Amino acid sequence: MSKAIAYFLVLVAGVALGAAGCETDRDGVHINLTELRRLYRDQADPQPSRKHVEALLALMSPQQHNDLGVMLERDGRLEEAKQAYEDAIAKDCRFARAYANLGNVHRALGEDELALQRYRQALVLEPGNFDAANNFADLSAARGENLEASIEY
């Protein structure tokens, strides 16, 4: 299967997440796979064009981009997950969860400064975001930084 078709299939899954009863919570993404398969059969083109893929991307909500990023990140496809989180942020620049998730990907890629920046952005938008605060503190401690100094920006 070509890379374009594989990416298209992931995009179709992302677009169908909302219609398939997708919900995201602290434990992750929950998907009704039966409904997702039905939607794929109804919508999928075996040879999608670039225009078709771009049209599907345009239809996805910020939450769906974020959910797609979660799925890609779990699959170890970090660069693609990073792009999905960035797409979510581009559609909603106040989406704290996407910033926190993007921070996690940056950390996994060894981009600690970018990870800390994304965690800070998540905390500015949503000061009570436990995951962003916890990951910020954990990364700061791992780097041997003074947490109080790290919080100042």
mmCIF file with all atom_site columns, C-alpha atoms in Angstrom, residues 2-89:
data_model
loop_
_atom_site.group_PDB
_atom_site.id
_atom_site.type_symbol
_atom_site.label_atom_id
_atom_site.label_alt_id
_atom_site.label_comp_id
_atom_site.label_asym_id
_atom_site.label_entity_id
_atom_site.label_seq_id
_atom_site.pdbx_PDB_ins_code
_atom_site.Cartn_x
_atom_site.Cartn_y
_atom_site.Cartn_z
_atom_site.occupancy
_atom_site.B_iso_or_equiv
_atom_site.pdbx_formal_charge
_atom_site.auth_seq_id
_atom_site.auth_comp_id
_atom_site.auth_asym_id
_atom_site.auth_atom_id
_atom_site.pdbx_PDB_model_num
ATOM 1  C CA . SER A 1 2  ? 1.426   3.360  -0.963 1.00 0.00 ? 2  SER A CA 1
ATOM 2  C CA . LYS A 1 3  ? 2.143   6.005  1.655  1.00 0.00 ? 3  LYS A CA 1
ATOM 3  C CA . ALA A 1 4  ? -0.504  8.325  0.143  1.00 0.00 ? 4  ALA A CA 1
ATOM 4  C CA . ILE A 1 5  ? -3.209  5.671  0.390  1.00 0.00 ? 5  ILE A CA 1
ATOM 5  C CA . ALA A 1 6  ? -2.204  4.779  3.952  1.00 0.00 ? 6  ALA A CA 1
ATOM 6  C CA . TYR A 1 7  ? -2.337  8.440  4.937  1.00 0.00 ? 7  TYR A CA 1
ATOM 7  C CA . PHE A 1 8  ? -5.713  8.780  3.215  1.00 0.00 ? 8  PHE A CA 1
ATOM 8  C CA . LEU A 1 9  ? -7.085  5.840  5.194  1.00 0.00 ? 9  LEU A CA 1
ATOM 9  C CA . VAL A 1 10 ? -5.967  7.462  8.436  1.00 0.00 ? 10 VAL A CA 1
ATOM 10 C CA . LEU A 1 11 ? -7.612  10.717 7.330  1.00 0.00 ? 11 LEU A CA 1
ATOM 11 C CA . VAL A 1 12 ? -10.864 8.965  6.501  1.00 0.00 ? 12 VAL A CA 1
ATOM 12 C CA . ALA A 1 13 ? -10.743 7.446  9.959  1.00 0.00 ? 13 ALA A CA 1
ATOM 13 C CA . GLY A 1 14 ? -10.192 10.881 11.446 1.00 0.00 ? 14 GLY A CA 1
ATOM 14 C CA . VAL A 1 15 ? -13.110 12.446 9.558  1.00 0.00 ? 15 VAL A CA 1
ATOM 15 C CA . ALA A 1 16 ? -15.328 9.579  10.554 1.00 0.00 ? 16 ALA A CA 1
ATOM 16 C CA . LEU A 1 17 ? -14.397 9.803  14.250 1.00 0.00 ? 17 LEU A CA 1
ATOM 17 C CA . GLY A 1 18 ? -17.144 12.234 15.120 1.00 0.00 ? 18 GLY A CA 1
ATOM 18 C CA . ALA A 1 19 ? -19.749 10.348 13.144 1.00 0.00 ? 19 ALA A CA 1
ATOM 19 C CA . ALA A 1 20 ? -18.577 7.056  14.632 1.00 0.00 ? 20 ALA A CA 1
ATOM 20 C CA . GLY A 1 21 ? -19.245 8.148  18.181 1.00 0.00 ? 21 GLY A CA 1
ATOM 21 C CA . CYS A 1 22 ? -15.612 8.971  18.975 1.00 0.00 ? 22 CYS A CA 1
ATOM 22 C CA . GLU A 1 23 ? -14.991 10.285 22.439 1.00 0.00 ? 23 GLU A CA 1
ATOM 23 C CA . THR A 1 24 ? -11.719 11.367 23.993 1.00 0.00 ? 24 THR A CA 1
ATOM 24 C CA . ASP A 1 25 ? -11.061 11.269 27.697 1.00 0.00 ? 25 ASP A CA 1
ATOM 25 C CA . ARG A 1 26 ? -8.072  10.780 29.997 1.00 0.00 ? 26 ARG A CA 1
ATOM 26 C CA . ASP A 1 27 ? -7.856  7.135  28.940 1.00 0.00 ? 27 ASP A CA 1
ATOM 27 C CA . GLY A 1 28 ? -7.725  7.950  25.249 1.00 0.00 ? 28 GLY A CA 1
ATOM 28 C CA . VAL A 1 29 ? -9.857  7.603  22.184 1.00 0.00 ? 29 VAL A CA 1
ATOM 29 C CA . HIS A 1 30 ? -12.868 5.296  22.090 1.00 0.00 ? 30 HIS A CA 1
ATOM 30 C CA . ILE A 1 31 ? -14.196 4.429  18.639 1.00 0.00 ? 31 ILE A CA 1
ATOM 31 C CA . ASN A 1 32 ? -17.205 2.449  17.463 1.00 0.00 ? 32 ASN A CA 1
ATOM 32 C CA . LEU A 1 33 ? -15.307 0.332  14.901 1.00 0.00 ? 33 LEU A CA 1
ATOM 33 C CA . THR A 1 34 ? -18.423 -1.126 13.297 1.00 0.00 ? 34 THR A CA 1
ATOM 34 C CA . GLU A 1 35 ? -19.704 2.349  12.477 1.00 0.00 ? 35 GLU A CA 1
ATOM 35 C CA . LEU A 1 36 ? -16.248 3.436  11.333 1.00 0.00 ? 36 LEU A CA 1
ATOM 36 C CA . ARG A 1 37 ? -16.024 0.502  8.879  1.00 0.00 ? 37 ARG A CA 1
ATOM 37 C CA . ARG A 1 38 ? -19.475 1.329  7.513  1.00 0.00 ? 38 ARG A CA 1
ATOM 38 C CA . LEU A 1 39 ? -18.545 4.975  7.042  1.00 0.00 ? 39 LEU A CA 1
ATOM 39 C CA . TYR A 1 40 ? -15.300 3.994  5.332  1.00 0.00 ? 40 TYR A CA 1
ATOM 40 C CA . ARG A 1 41 ? -17.109 1.699  2.896  1.00 0.00 ? 41 ARG A CA 1
ATOM 41 C CA . ASP A 1 42 ? -19.577 4.473  2.115  1.00 0.00 ? 42 ASP A CA 1
ATOM 42 C CA . GLN A 1 43 ? -16.977 7.241  1.648  1.00 0.00 ? 43 GLN A CA 1
ATOM 43 C CA . ALA A 1 44 ? -13.661 5.687  0.675  1.00 0.00 ? 44 ALA A CA 1
ATOM 44 C CA . ASP A 1 45 ? -12.174 5.997  -2.761 1.00 0.00 ? 45 ASP A CA 1
ATOM 45 C CA . PRO A 1 46 ? -9.511  3.322  -3.423 1.00 0.00 ? 46 PRO A CA 1
ATOM 46 C CA . GLN A 1 47 ? -7.410  5.858  -5.364 1.00 0.00 ? 47 GLN A CA 1
ATOM 47 C CA . PRO A 1 48 ? -7.901  9.197  -3.606 1.00 0.00 ? 48 PRO A CA 1
ATOM 48 C CA . SER A 1 49 ? -6.634  12.327 -5.249 1.00 0.00 ? 49 SER A CA 1
ATOM 49 C CA . ARG A 1 50 ? -4.673  14.985 -3.425 1.00 0.00 ? 50 ARG A CA 1
ATOM 50 C CA . LYS A 1 51 ? -7.687  17.266 -3.803 1.00 0.00 ? 51 LYS A CA 1
ATOM 51 C CA . HIS A 1 52 ? -9.900  14.665 -2.101 1.00 0.00 ? 52 HIS A CA 1
ATOM 52 C CA . VAL A 1 53 ? -7.463  14.262 0.807  1.00 0.00 ? 53 VAL A CA 1
ATOM 53 C CA . GLU A 1 54 ? -7.244  18.044 1.240  1.00 0.00 ? 54 GLU A CA 1
ATOM 54 C CA . ALA A 1 55 ? -11.048 18.278 1.210  1.00 0.00 ? 55 ALA A CA 1
ATOM 55 C CA . LEU A 1 56 ? -11.255 15.658 3.965  1.00 0.00 ? 56 LEU A CA 1
ATOM 56 C CA . LEU A 1 57 ? -8.664  17.514 6.031  1.00 0.00 ? 57 LEU A CA 1
ATOM 57 C CA . ALA A 1 58 ? -10.629 20.728 5.685  1.00 0.00 ? 58 ALA A CA 1
ATOM 58 C CA . LEU A 1 59 ? -13.739 19.001 7.082  1.00 0.00 ? 59 LEU A CA 1
ATOM 59 C CA . MET A 1 60 ? -12.034 17.784 10.245 1.00 0.00 ? 60 MET A CA 1
ATOM 60 C CA . SER A 1 61 ? -12.670 19.669 13.468 1.00 0.00 ? 61 SER A CA 1
ATOM 61 C CA . PRO A 1 62 ? -9.821  20.598 15.830 1.00 0.00 ? 62 PRO A CA 1
ATOM 62 C CA . GLN A 1 63 ? -10.927 17.763 18.136 1.00 0.00 ? 63 GLN A CA 1
ATOM 63 C CA . GLN A 1 64 ? -10.785 15.273 15.249 1.00 0.00 ? 64 GLN A CA 1
ATOM 64 C CA . HIS A 1 65 ? -7.273  16.432 14.318 1.00 0.00 ? 65 HIS A CA 1
ATOM 65 C CA . ASN A 1 66 ? -6.293  15.979 17.957 1.00 0.00 ? 66 ASN A CA 1
ATOM 66 C CA . ASP A 1 67 ? -7.875  12.510 18.080 1.00 0.00 ? 67 ASP A CA 1
ATOM 67 C CA . LEU A 1 68 ? -6.058  11.567 14.879 1.00 0.00 ? 68 LEU A CA 1
ATOM 68 C CA . GLY A 1 69 ? -2.826  12.746 16.498 1.00 0.00 ? 69 GLY A CA 1
ATOM 69 C CA . VAL A 1 70 ? -3.505  10.541 19.528 1.00 0.00 ? 70 VAL A CA 1
ATOM 70 C CA . MET A 1 71 ? -4.010  7.511  17.274 1.00 0.00 ? 71 MET A CA 1
ATOM 71 C CA . LEU A 1 72 ? -0.867  8.253  15.268 1.00 0.00 ? 72 LEU A CA 1
ATOM 72 C CA . GLU A 1 73 ? 1.178   8.866  18.414 1.00 0.00 ? 73 GLU A CA 1
ATOM 73 C CA . ARG A 1 74 ? 0.054   5.543  19.874 1.00 0.00 ? 74 ARG A CA 1
ATOM 74 C CA . ASP A 1 75 ? 1.136   3.900  16.620 1.00 0.00 ? 75 ASP A CA 1
ATOM 75 C CA . GLY A 1 76 ? 4.605   5.455  16.952 1.00 0.00 ? 76 GLY A CA 1
ATOM 76 C CA . ARG A 1 77 ? 4.094   7.762  13.968 1.00 0.00 ? 77 ARG A CA 1
ATOM 77 C CA . LEU A 1 78 ? 5.346   10.826 15.798 1.00 0.00 ? 78 LEU A CA 1
ATOM 78 C CA . GLU A 1 79 ? 5.969   13.168 12.867 1.00 0.00 ? 79 GLU A CA 1
ATOM 79 C CA . GLU A 1 80 ? 2.453   12.551 11.552 1.00 0.00 ? 80 GLU A CA 1
ATOM 80 C CA . ALA A 1 81 ? 1.023   12.977 15.060 1.00 0.00 ? 81 ALA A CA 1
ATOM 81 C CA . LYS A 1 82 ? 2.909   16.258 15.382 1.00 0.00 ? 82 LYS A CA 1
ATOM 82 C CA . GLN A 1 83 ? 1.334   17.473 12.140 1.00 0.00 ? 83 GLN A CA 1
ATOM 83 C CA . ALA A 1 84 ? -2.149  16.442 13.301 1.00 0.00 ? 84 ALA A CA 1
ATOM 84 C CA . TYR A 1 85 ? -1.733  18.373 16.580 1.00 0.00 ? 85 TYR A CA 1
ATOM 85 C CA . GLU A 1 86 ? -0.416  21.395 14.680 1.00 0.00 ? 86 GLU A CA 1
ATOM 86 C CA . ASP A 1 87 ? -3.453  21.196 12.391 1.00 0.00 ? 87 ASP A CA 1
ATOM 87 C CA . ALA A 1 88 ? -5.737  21.137 15.448 1.00 0.00 ? 88 ALA A CA 1
ATOM 88 C CA . ILE A 1 89 ? -3.998  24.229 16.825 1.00 0.00 ? 89 ILE A CA 1
#
